[in-house]
Amino acid sequence: MRFFAFVAAVAVTASVPQAWAVTGIAAKTCDVREYGAKGDGVTKDTAAIQKAVDTCAEAVAAKKASTGIVMLSGGTFLSGPISLKSGITFNVATGTTLLGSPDRADYPVFTFARKQTVQPLISAVNAENIVITGGGTIDGQGHIWWEYVKGVKDSGVLGTDHPRPMGVVFDHSKHIRMENVTVQNSGFWQIVPYYADDLVFRNMKILAPRSPNTDAIDPFSSGNIVIDHVFSSTGDDNIAIKSGAINSPGPDAPSHDITITDCTFENGHGLSIGSEVAGGVQHVHAERIHFKGTDQGIRIKANRDRGSDISDLTFKDIDMVDVKMAILISEYYPKVYPEGDVETAPVTRLTPHFHDISIENVHATGGASAGVIVGLPESPVIGLTLKNVDIQAKDGMKIAYAKVVFDNVKVTPAAGEAITVSPTATVTTK
């Protein structure tokens, strides 16, 4: 029986998976206030919340409870990092906030992606069967961390001497569900599955103002993921699918089998694959996505120091309003388009290979640029199809080092060429 089949029960146990409930063992509820939490927004409740998690987890591990429901209700619970354990439902009730501590000393050293950083506000390591739900808010108080790295070079790269906590990390964990919660204002990336499997993110809001590296959801070398009915308005990528660090020595596992449906993205850098994809990305399907005011819409990015096989990607039924660049596919990140003459480089394990990509039923208005499609001379973009695409923008589209098929594609610029095709590219029209 699959993990995500659920039984109806009383409100507090409605999220208990059926696979647990049918055992006949009752769920154990651990109200954090019973363990000393104040919920006054001033007192640090870290120890009390962690005690509630540990107590519930111990009951599940001993098979004295089918699941452990950790309840945060009625107030603002100021906290440092919390470690979730297997079998825990972490319920942040409507009107309740888990608020990250503003003190850097509360965040111990944490290893992530072979790099040293600091412990996330919420993490689960080598755990399974975890639910985060309840209708409330998880707030990282990120403004403290954004100010901390202001003006610091390369502060957006892992392993710097100015580390910032991520919001929620699932590290080598599986069977995870997050729904009906708001995650906002993380110091760094907000929700990160890392070498994780079987995750669902549904009916959520992920928010941040203009701020550095506050990506909403970043699957990293993870698979079998559903992202559904998520509203994201952040300071960086609305979604960024990753699979390996820059200049990674390897080995790196791919991110794969990711479905993104019925989402709305506003402020942010769009639906991204990359740029750190040293393990590759395959089998991604995005459908019925609405973009409004994002910097980019569909964004696939890498470079010679961070690439691999990027393939079997489909984007369908996409609506964009006032998106600066509708389609960005570039193997020159962080540049968009190469400048001047381009030299061929040797193919290595980190050379990006973009292929078998389908973009269908796209309507975009009010943008600055229709887009860019550009590969490398040693690794052009191939197998890219655009079908039923209608983009109206100030500037047209540029294509280089690519083989592209157009089927009912219309690009309408305010001025200049609609589509500029370099001699290094081939565009076939059906």
Tab-separated table of C-alpha atoms in Angstrom:
chain	number	residue	atom	x	y	z
A	1	MET	CA	0.000	0.000	0.000
A	2	ARG	CA	1.430	3.375	-1.001
A	3	PHE	CA	2.519	5.788	1.679
A	4	PHE	CA	0.288	8.584	0.433
A	5	ALA	CA	-3.054	6.851	0.886
A	6	PHE	CA	-4.807	8.540	3.783
A	7	VAL	CA	-7.699	7.860	6.083
A	8	ALA	CA	-10.183	10.364	7.392
A	9	ALA	CA	-10.090	10.787	11.150
A	10	VAL	CA	-10.406	13.531	13.674
A	11	ALA	CA	-8.800	16.827	12.626
A	12	VAL	CA	-5.505	16.284	14.387
A	13	THR	CA	-5.013	12.835	12.848
A	14	ALA	CA	-6.334	13.510	9.363
A	15	SER	CA	-2.795	13.444	7.982
A	16	VAL	CA	-1.890	10.016	9.342
A	17	PRO	CA	-0.997	7.655	6.454
A	18	GLN	CA	-3.267	4.649	6.091
A	19	ALA	CA	-0.235	2.348	6.091
A	20	TRP	CA	0.305	3.349	9.704
A	21	ALA	CA	-3.299	3.703	10.853
A	22	VAL	CA	-4.407	0.177	9.976
A	23	THR	CA	-1.945	-1.316	12.451
A	24	GLY	CA	-4.446	-0.713	15.253
A	25	ILE	CA	-1.931	1.299	17.208
A	26	ALA	CA	-3.050	4.790	18.142
A	27	ALA	CA	-1.185	7.900	17.096
A	28	LYS	CA	0.715	9.771	19.787
A	29	THR	CA	0.238	13.530	19.999
A	30	CYS	CA	2.987	15.663	21.509
A	31	ASP	CA	1.860	19.250	22.124
A	32	VAL	CA	5.031	21.324	22.355
A	33	ARG	CA	3.539	23.418	25.167
A	34	GLU	CA	3.430	20.311	27.341
A	35	TYR	CA	7.210	20.123	26.923
A	36	GLY	CA	7.778	23.714	27.993
A	37	ALA	CA	7.278	25.765	24.834
A	38	LYS	CA	5.865	29.253	25.436
A	39	GLY	CA	4.866	30.374	21.961
A	40	ASP	CA	5.297	34.001	22.920
A	41	GLY	CA	7.677	34.946	20.096
A	42	VAL	CA	10.365	35.931	22.603
A	43	THR	CA	11.327	32.800	24.539
A	44	LYS	CA	13.436	30.329	22.601
A	45	ASP	CA	11.380	27.154	22.345
A	46	THR	CA	14.005	25.058	20.530
A	47	ALA	CA	14.601	22.525	23.297
A	48	ALA	CA	10.900	22.045	24.028
A	49	ILE	CA	10.004	21.504	20.362
A	50	GLN	CA	12.876	19.084	19.869
A	51	LYS	CA	11.860	17.177	23.001
A	52	ALA	CA	8.342	16.814	21.631
A	53	VAL	CA	9.728	15.523	18.320
A	54	ASP	CA	12.064	13.060	20.033
A	55	THR	CA	9.386	11.754	22.385
A	56	CYS	CA	6.922	11.143	19.578
A	57	ALA	CA	9.614	9.571	17.388
A	58	GLU	CA	10.668	7.223	20.191
A	59	ALA	CA	7.070	6.036	20.563
A	60	VAL	CA	6.838	5.317	16.832
A	61	ALA	CA	10.211	3.534	16.771
A	62	ALA	CA	9.111	1.358	19.699
A	63	LYS	CA	5.835	0.621	17.875
A	64	LYS	CA	3.887	2.142	20.721
A	65	ALA	CA	2.353	4.657	18.312
A	66	SER	CA	1.377	4.491	14.637
A	67	THR	CA	2.673	8.000	14.094
A	68	GLY	CA	3.825	10.917	16.194
A	69	ILE	CA	1.949	14.192	15.785
A	70	VAL	CA	3.927	17.175	17.029
A	71	MET	CA	1.543	20.077	17.585
A	72	LEU	CA	2.409	23.762	17.460
A	73	SER	CA	-0.718	25.796	18.002
A	74	GLY	CA	-1.698	29.309	18.995
A	75	GLY	CA	1.282	31.616	18.974
A	76	THR	CA	4.741	32.320	17.598
A	77	PHE	CA	7.340	29.735	18.537
A	78	LEU	CA	10.836	31.195	18.345
A	79	SER	CA	13.311	28.435	17.620
A	80	GLY	CA	16.728	27.414	16.436
A	81	PRO	CA	17.146	24.334	14.218
A	82	ILE	CA	14.773	21.396	14.668
A	83	SER	CA	15.585	17.836	13.543
A	84	LEU	CA	12.594	15.776	12.441
A	85	LYS	CA	12.621	11.988	12.781
A	86	SER	CA	10.903	9.088	11.021
A	87	GLY	CA	7.172	8.786	11.539
A	88	ILE	CA	6.605	12.414	12.541
A	89	THR	CA	3.743	14.650	11.459
A	90	PHE	CA	4.860	18.192	12.227
A	91	ASN	CA	1.649	20.182	12.529
A	92	VAL	CA	1.970	23.974	12.562
A	93	ALA	CA	-1.639	25.024	13.063
A	94	THR	CA	-3.414	27.829	11.248
A	95	GLY	CA	-2.520	31.163	12.809
A	96	THR	CA	0.683	29.715	14.257
A	97	THR	CA	4.273	30.556	13.277
A	98	LEU	CA	7.524	28.703	13.764
A	99	LEU	CA	9.971	31.624	13.709
A	100	GLY	CA	13.676	31.117	13.148
A	101	SER	CA	16.034	32.410	15.809
A	102	PRO	CA	17.835	35.640	14.860
A	103	ASP	CA	21.033	34.521	16.633
A	104	ARG	CA	23.692	33.044	14.346
A	105	ALA	CA	25.180	31.119	17.270
A	106	ASP	CA	22.020	28.984	17.399
A	107	TYR	CA	22.848	27.384	14.027
A	108	PRO	CA	25.598	24.742	14.366
A	109	VAL	CA	27.838	23.510	11.561
A	110	PHE	CA	26.057	21.253	9.064
A	111	THR	CA	27.427	19.387	6.039
A	112	PHE	CA	25.366	19.672	2.882
A	113	ALA	CA	26.415	18.629	-0.639
A	114	ARG	CA	29.951	17.975	0.605
A	115	LYS	CA	30.154	21.576	1.757
A	116	GLN	CA	30.188	23.053	5.233
A	117	THR	CA	27.279	25.322	6.025
A	118	VAL	CA	24.927	25.743	9.012
A	119	GLN	CA	21.996	23.617	10.104
A	120	PRO	CA	18.650	24.412	8.447
A	121	LEU	CA	15.719	25.655	10.501
A	122	ILE	CA	14.029	22.273	9.902
A	123	SER	CA	15.832	19.175	8.701
A	124	ALA	CA	15.339	15.448	8.378
A	125	VAL	CA	18.384	13.246	7.785
A	126	ASN	CA	18.075	9.542	6.892
A	127	ALA	CA	14.404	9.643	7.858
A	128	GLU	CA	11.144	8.547	6.282
A	129	ASN	CA	7.375	8.920	6.556
A	130	ILE	CA	7.326	12.600	7.481
A	131	VAL	CA	4.473	15.078	7.057
A	132	ILE	CA	4.616	18.856	7.530
A	133	THR	CA	1.168	20.397	7.497
A	134	GLY	CA	-1.366	22.336	9.552
A	135	GLY	CA	-2.101	25.638	7.799
A	136	GLY	CA	0.501	27.699	9.671
A	137	THR	CA	3.759	29.410	8.753
A	138	ILE	CA	7.448	28.523	8.924
A	139	ASP	CA	9.410	31.789	8.847
A	140	GLY	CA	13.213	31.874	8.777
A	141	GLN	CA	13.585	35.571	9.651
A	142	GLY	CA	15.800	35.797	6.620
A	143	HIS	CA	16.344	39.553	6.700
A	144	ILE	CA	18.985	38.990	9.377
A	145	TRP	CA	20.919	36.644	7.079
A	146	TRP	CA	20.452	38.729	3.942
A	147	GLU	CA	22.000	41.689	5.723
A	148	TYR	CA	24.814	39.423	6.966
A	149	VAL	CA	25.917	38.615	3.393
A	150	LYS	CA	25.290	42.003	1.864
A	151	GLY	CA	28.295	42.879	-0.275
A	152	VAL	CA	30.006	39.526	0.397
A	153	LYS	CA	31.512	38.029	-2.766
A	154	ASP	CA	30.163	34.604	-3.817
A	155	SER	CA	27.776	34.529	-0.871
A	156	GLY	CA	25.311	32.574	-2.974
A	157	VAL	CA	27.663	29.602	-3.286
A	158	LEU	CA	27.711	26.761	-0.777
A	159	GLY	CA	30.763	26.510	1.455
A	160	THR	CA	31.509	30.201	1.958
A	161	ASP	CA	32.683	31.784	5.216
A	162	HIS	CA	29.276	33.493	5.491
A	163	PRO	CA	26.935	30.463	5.595
A	164	ARG	CA	23.192	30.916	5.889
A	165	PRO	CA	20.554	28.406	7.034
A	166	MET	CA	18.184	26.873	4.540
A	167	GLY	CA	14.539	26.643	5.523
A	168	VAL	CA	13.555	22.975	5.252
A	169	VAL	CA	15.944	20.202	4.134
A	170	PHE	CA	15.153	16.527	3.536
A	171	ASP	CA	18.572	14.861	3.390
A	172	HIS	CA	18.723	11.213	2.220
A	173	SER	CA	15.092	10.878	3.287
A	174	LYS	CA	11.990	9.451	1.657
A	175	HIS	CA	8.186	9.347	1.752
A	176	ILE	CA	7.746	13.030	2.567
A	177	ARG	CA	4.684	15.242	2.285
A	178	MET	CA	4.323	18.982	2.807
A	179	GLU	CA	0.961	20.612	2.301
A	180	ASN	CA	-1.213	23.462	3.563
A	181	VAL	CA	1.676	25.430	5.023
A	182	THR	CA	3.495	28.642	4.187
A	183	VAL	CA	7.286	28.667	4.128
A	184	GLN	CA	8.862	32.081	3.957
A	185	ASN	CA	11.927	34.242	4.496
A	186	SER	CA	14.569	31.539	4.748
A	187	GLY	CA	18.150	32.691	5.062
A	188	PHE	CA	19.086	30.717	1.947
A	189	TRP	CA	17.227	28.153	-0.216
A	190	GLN	CA	13.799	27.545	1.279
A	191	ILE	CA	12.875	23.876	0.667
A	192	VAL	CA	15.541	21.396	-0.436
A	193	PRO	CA	15.142	17.649	-1.038
A	194	TYR	CA	18.723	16.317	-1.145
A	195	TYR	CA	19.235	12.724	-2.308
A	196	ALA	CA	15.607	12.271	-1.328
A	197	ASP	CA	12.858	10.148	-2.855
A	198	ASP	CA	9.053	10.163	-3.016
A	199	LEU	CA	8.068	13.676	-2.012
A	200	VAL	CA	4.868	15.672	-2.456
A	201	PHE	CA	4.568	19.456	-2.084
A	202	ARG	CA	0.957	20.533	-2.475
A	203	ASN	CA	-1.270	23.524	-1.689
A	204	MET	CA	1.566	25.640	-0.356
A	205	LYS	CA	2.848	29.191	-0.418
A	206	ILE	CA	6.568	29.924	-0.516
A	207	LEU	CA	7.384	33.587	-0.063
A	208	ALA	CA	10.225	36.061	0.242
A	209	PRO	CA	10.765	39.669	-0.790
A	210	ARG	CA	13.571	40.655	-3.160
A	211	SER	CA	16.384	38.815	-1.409
A	212	PRO	CA	19.505	36.760	-2.207
A	213	ASN	CA	19.184	33.049	-3.033
A	214	THR	CA	15.730	32.504	-1.548
A	215	ASP	CA	14.798	29.803	-4.075
A	216	ALA	CA	11.432	28.246	-3.281
A	217	ILE	CA	11.902	24.511	-3.961
A	218	ASP	CA	15.271	23.079	-5.044
A	219	PRO	CA	15.217	19.320	-5.660
A	220	PHE	CA	18.897	18.294	-5.543
A	221	SER	CA	19.814	14.798	-6.812
A	222	SER	CA	16.302	13.699	-5.855
A	223	GLY	CA	13.484	11.876	-7.591
A	224	ASN	CA	9.812	10.940	-7.742
A	225	ILE	CA	8.616	14.392	-6.748
A	226	VAL	CA	5.225	16.062	-7.169
A	227	ILE	CA	4.940	19.859	-6.907
A	228	ASP	CA	1.280	20.770	-7.235
A	229	HIS	CA	-0.743	23.935	-6.603
A	230	VAL	CA	2.223	25.825	-5.186
A	231	PHE	CA	2.298	29.624	-5.162
A	232	SER	CA	5.814	31.012	-5.153
A	233	SER	CA	6.975	34.617	-4.976
A	234	THR	CA	10.621	34.836	-3.940
A	235	GLY	CA	13.956	36.556	-4.463
A	236	ASP	CA	15.464	33.861	-6.684
A	237	ASP	CA	14.382	30.741	-8.596
A	238	ASN	CA	10.756	29.792	-8.052
A	239	ILE	CA	11.930	26.240	-8.612
A	240	ALA	CA	15.514	25.163	-9.321
A	241	ILE	CA	16.210	21.518	-10.065
A	242	LYS	CA	19.837	20.689	-9.266
A	243	SER	CA	22.132	17.654	-9.099
A	244	GLY	CA	25.739	18.500	-8.310
A	245	ALA	CA	27.920	21.389	-7.266
A	246	ILE	CA	30.084	23.577	-9.471
A	247	ASN	CA	33.321	21.751	-10.367
A	248	SER	CA	31.999	18.654	-8.630
A	249	PRO	CA	34.509	15.798	-8.505
A	250	GLY	CA	31.611	13.321	-8.668
A	251	PRO	CA	29.962	10.985	-8.500
A	252	ASP	CA	26.641	12.797	-8.553
A	253	ALA	CA	23.150	11.305	-8.785
A	254	PRO	CA	20.606	12.877	-11.136
A	255	SER	CA	17.350	14.548	-10.270
A	256	HIS	CA	14.580	12.689	-12.056
A	257	ASP	CA	10.854	12.045	-12.427
A	258	ILE	CA	9.586	15.412	-11.258
A	259	THR	CA	6.059	16.614	-12.030
A	260	ILE	CA	5.080	20.264	-11.582
A	261	THR	CA	1.423	21.115	-12.094
A	262	ASP	CA	-1.047	23.973	-11.569
A	263	CYS	CA	1.453	26.360	-9.985
A	264	THR	CA	1.638	30.151	-9.969
A	265	PHE	CA	4.989	31.932	-9.909
A	266	GLU	CA	5.303	35.675	-9.408
A	267	ASN	CA	8.501	37.408	-8.239
A	268	GLY	CA	11.538	35.234	-8.878
A	269	HIS	CA	13.698	33.782	-11.606
A	270	GLY	CA	11.208	31.297	-12.965
A	271	LEU	CA	11.031	27.537	-13.310
A	272	SER	CA	14.682	26.571	-13.586
A	273	ILE	CA	16.699	23.484	-14.283
A	274	GLY	CA	20.243	24.197	-13.137
A	275	SER	CA	22.601	25.729	-13.005
A	276	GLU	CA	24.383	23.115	-10.852
A	277	VAL	CA	23.516	19.880	-12.668
A	278	ALA	CA	26.703	17.786	-12.564
A	279	GLY	CA	24.576	14.674	-11.965
A	280	GLY	CA	22.091	15.408	-14.722
A	281	VAL	CA	18.322	15.917	-14.795
A	282	GLN	CA	15.837	13.671	-16.590
A	283	HIS	CA	12.073	13.147	-16.879
A	284	VAL	CA	10.673	16.498	-15.778
A	285	HIS	CA	7.118	17.431	-16.718
A	286	ALA	CA	5.623	20.877	-16.058
A	287	GLU	CA	2.039	21.626	-17.003
A	288	ARG	CA	-0.473	24.418	-16.414
A	289	ILE	CA	1.973	26.925	-14.958
A	290	HIS	CA	1.152	30.625	-14.691
A	291	PHE	CA	3.984	33.148	-14.533
A	292	LYS	CA	3.374	36.768	-13.641
A	293	GLY	CA	6.224	39.256	-13.374
A	294	THR	CA	9.032	36.715	-13.040
A	295	ASP	CA	12.460	37.490	-14.468
A	296	GLN	CA	12.338	34.362	-16.616
A	297	GLY	CA	9.729	31.743	-17.375
A	298	ILE	CA	11.162	28.450	-18.621
A	299	ARG	CA	14.862	28.467	-17.702
A	300	ILE	CA	17.397	25.701	-18.410
A	301	LYS	CA	20.935	26.716	-17.495
A	302	ALA	CA	24.401	25.238	-17.060
A	303	ASN	CA	28.021	25.752	-18.072
A	304	ARG	CA	31.129	23.715	-18.785
A	305	ASP	CA	31.966	23.528	-15.066
A	306	ARG	CA	28.611	22.153	-13.825
A	307	GLY	CA	26.765	20.197	-16.533
A	308	SER	CA	25.689	16.677	-17.490
A	309	ASP	CA	22.809	14.987	-19.344
A	310	ILE	CA	19.677	17.168	-19.269
A	311	SER	CA	16.913	15.400	-21.152
A	312	ASP	CA	13.272	14.333	-21.447
A	313	LEU	CA	11.855	17.650	-20.311
A	314	THR	CA	8.329	18.757	-21.208
A	315	PHE	CA	6.647	22.101	-20.583
A	316	LYS	CA	2.995	22.343	-21.563
A	317	ASP	CA	0.119	24.820	-21.206
A	318	ILE	CA	2.205	27.726	-19.959
A	319	ASP	CA	0.889	31.277	-19.526
A	320	MET	CA	3.233	34.232	-18.957
A	321	VAL	CA	2.402	37.854	-18.222
A	322	ASP	CA	5.104	40.534	-17.905
A	323	VAL	CA	7.878	37.955	-17.738
A	324	LYS	CA	11.166	39.604	-18.701
A	325	MET	CA	12.443	36.631	-20.750
A	326	ALA	CA	9.983	33.918	-21.681
A	327	ILE	CA	12.386	31.111	-22.607
A	328	LEU	CA	16.018	30.922	-21.544
A	329	ILE	CA	18.009	27.836	-22.544
A	330	SER	CA	21.702	28.526	-22.166
A	331	GLU	CA	24.864	26.511	-21.645
A	332	TYR	CA	26.799	29.690	-20.812
A	333	TYR	CA	25.363	30.475	-17.380
A	334	PRO	CA	25.719	32.941	-15.690
A	335	LYS	CA	25.933	34.610	-19.090
A	336	VAL	CA	22.863	34.431	-21.249
A	337	TYR	CA	24.487	34.553	-24.680
A	338	PRO	CA	28.175	34.249	-25.643
A	339	GLU	CA	30.006	37.390	-26.616
A	340	GLY	CA	32.243	37.488	-29.679
A	341	ASP	CA	33.877	34.400	-31.165
A	342	VAL	CA	33.287	31.143	-29.335
A	343	GLU	CA	35.939	28.449	-29.118
A	344	THR	CA	35.252	24.761	-28.861
A	345	ALA	CA	36.355	23.166	-25.589
A	346	PRO	CA	37.080	19.497	-24.817
A	347	VAL	CA	34.105	17.413	-23.724
A	348	THR	CA	34.408	16.417	-20.052
A	349	ARG	CA	32.180	14.812	-17.423
A	350	LEU	CA	30.893	18.317	-16.650
A	351	THR	CA	29.954	19.235	-20.212
A	352	PRO	CA	26.210	19.973	-20.379
A	353	HIS	CA	24.145	17.985	-22.909
A	354	PHE	CA	20.660	19.479	-23.434
A	355	HIS	CA	18.420	17.275	-25.572
A	356	ASP	CA	14.889	15.942	-26.070
A	357	ILE	CA	13.033	18.968	-24.760
A	358	SER	CA	9.438	19.848	-25.652
A	359	ILE	CA	7.786	23.234	-25.076
A	360	GLU	CA	4.118	23.287	-26.048
A	361	ASN	CA	1.133	25.631	-25.759
A	362	VAL	CA	2.881	28.744	-24.464
A	363	HIS	CA	1.362	32.209	-24.480
A	364	ALA	CA	3.463	35.146	-23.278
A	365	THR	CA	2.793	38.891	-23.324
A	366	GLY	CA	4.407	42.011	-21.917
A	367	GLY	CA	7.981	40.735	-21.722
A	368	ALA	CA	11.297	42.342	-22.566
A	369	SER	CA	12.669	39.376	-24.552
A	370	ALA	CA	11.096	36.383	-26.252
A	371	GLY	CA	14.102	34.312	-25.329
A	372	VAL	CA	17.478	32.764	-26.004
A	373	ILE	CA	18.361	29.218	-27.034
A	374	VAL	CA	22.108	28.618	-27.104
A	375	GLY	CA	24.276	25.567	-26.654
A	376	LEU	CA	28.010	25.021	-26.755
A	377	PRO	CA	29.917	24.397	-29.984
A	378	GLU	CA	31.072	21.039	-28.606
A	379	SER	CA	27.599	20.242	-27.245
A	380	PRO	CA	24.758	21.997	-29.065
A	381	VAL	CA	21.158	21.853	-27.885
A	382	ILE	CA	19.442	19.107	-29.895
A	383	GLY	CA	15.984	17.570	-30.055
A	384	LEU	CA	14.248	20.782	-28.955
A	385	THR	CA	10.669	21.261	-30.178
A	386	LEU	CA	8.500	24.350	-29.756
A	387	LYS	CA	4.845	23.793	-30.625
A	388	ASN	CA	1.933	26.245	-30.454
A	389	VAL	CA	4.087	28.986	-28.968
A	390	ASP	CA	2.992	32.626	-29.143
A	391	ILE	CA	5.315	35.188	-27.559
A	392	GLN	CA	4.889	38.967	-27.681
A	393	ALA	CA	7.847	40.919	-26.307
A	394	LYS	CA	9.962	43.982	-26.817
A	395	ASP	CA	12.794	41.955	-28.382
A	396	GLY	CA	12.748	38.766	-30.386
A	397	MET	CA	14.416	35.392	-29.892
A	398	LYS	CA	18.058	34.443	-30.572
A	399	ILE	CA	19.183	30.906	-31.387
A	400	ALA	CA	22.745	29.567	-31.684
A	401	TYR	CA	24.470	26.186	-31.436
A	402	ALA	CA	21.134	24.378	-31.506
A	403	LYS	CA	18.868	22.197	-33.614
A	404	VAL	CA	15.275	23.271	-33.101
A	405	VAL	CA	11.911	22.287	-34.578
A	406	PHE	CA	9.178	24.939	-34.769
A	407	ASP	CA	5.535	23.878	-35.110
A	408	ASN	CA	3.178	26.863	-35.152
A	409	VAL	CA	5.559	29.277	-33.437
A	410	LYS	CA	4.869	32.996	-33.497
A	411	VAL	CA	7.235	35.591	-32.028
A	412	THR	CA	6.091	39.203	-32.224
A	413	PRO	CA	8.681	41.785	-31.147
A	414	ALA	CA	7.992	45.484	-30.736
A	415	ALA	CA	10.905	46.122	-33.104
A	416	GLY	CA	13.662	44.231	-34.884
A	417	GLU	CA	13.924	40.622	-35.963
A	418	ALA	CA	11.415	38.170	-34.585
A	419	ILE	CA	13.857	35.259	-34.578
A	420	THR	CA	17.602	35.568	-35.180
A	421	VAL	CA	19.151	32.251	-36.140
A	422	SER	CA	22.933	32.015	-36.022
A	423	PRO	CA	24.764	30.107	-38.780
A	424	THR	CA	25.637	27.642	-35.996
A	425	ALA	CA	21.968	26.729	-35.543
A	426	THR	CA	19.298	24.926	-37.529
A	427	VAL	CA	15.603	25.706	-37.236
A	428	THR	CA	13.185	23.379	-39.016
A	429	THR	CA	9.582	24.487	-39.447
A	430	LYS	CA	6.740	22.000	-39.606
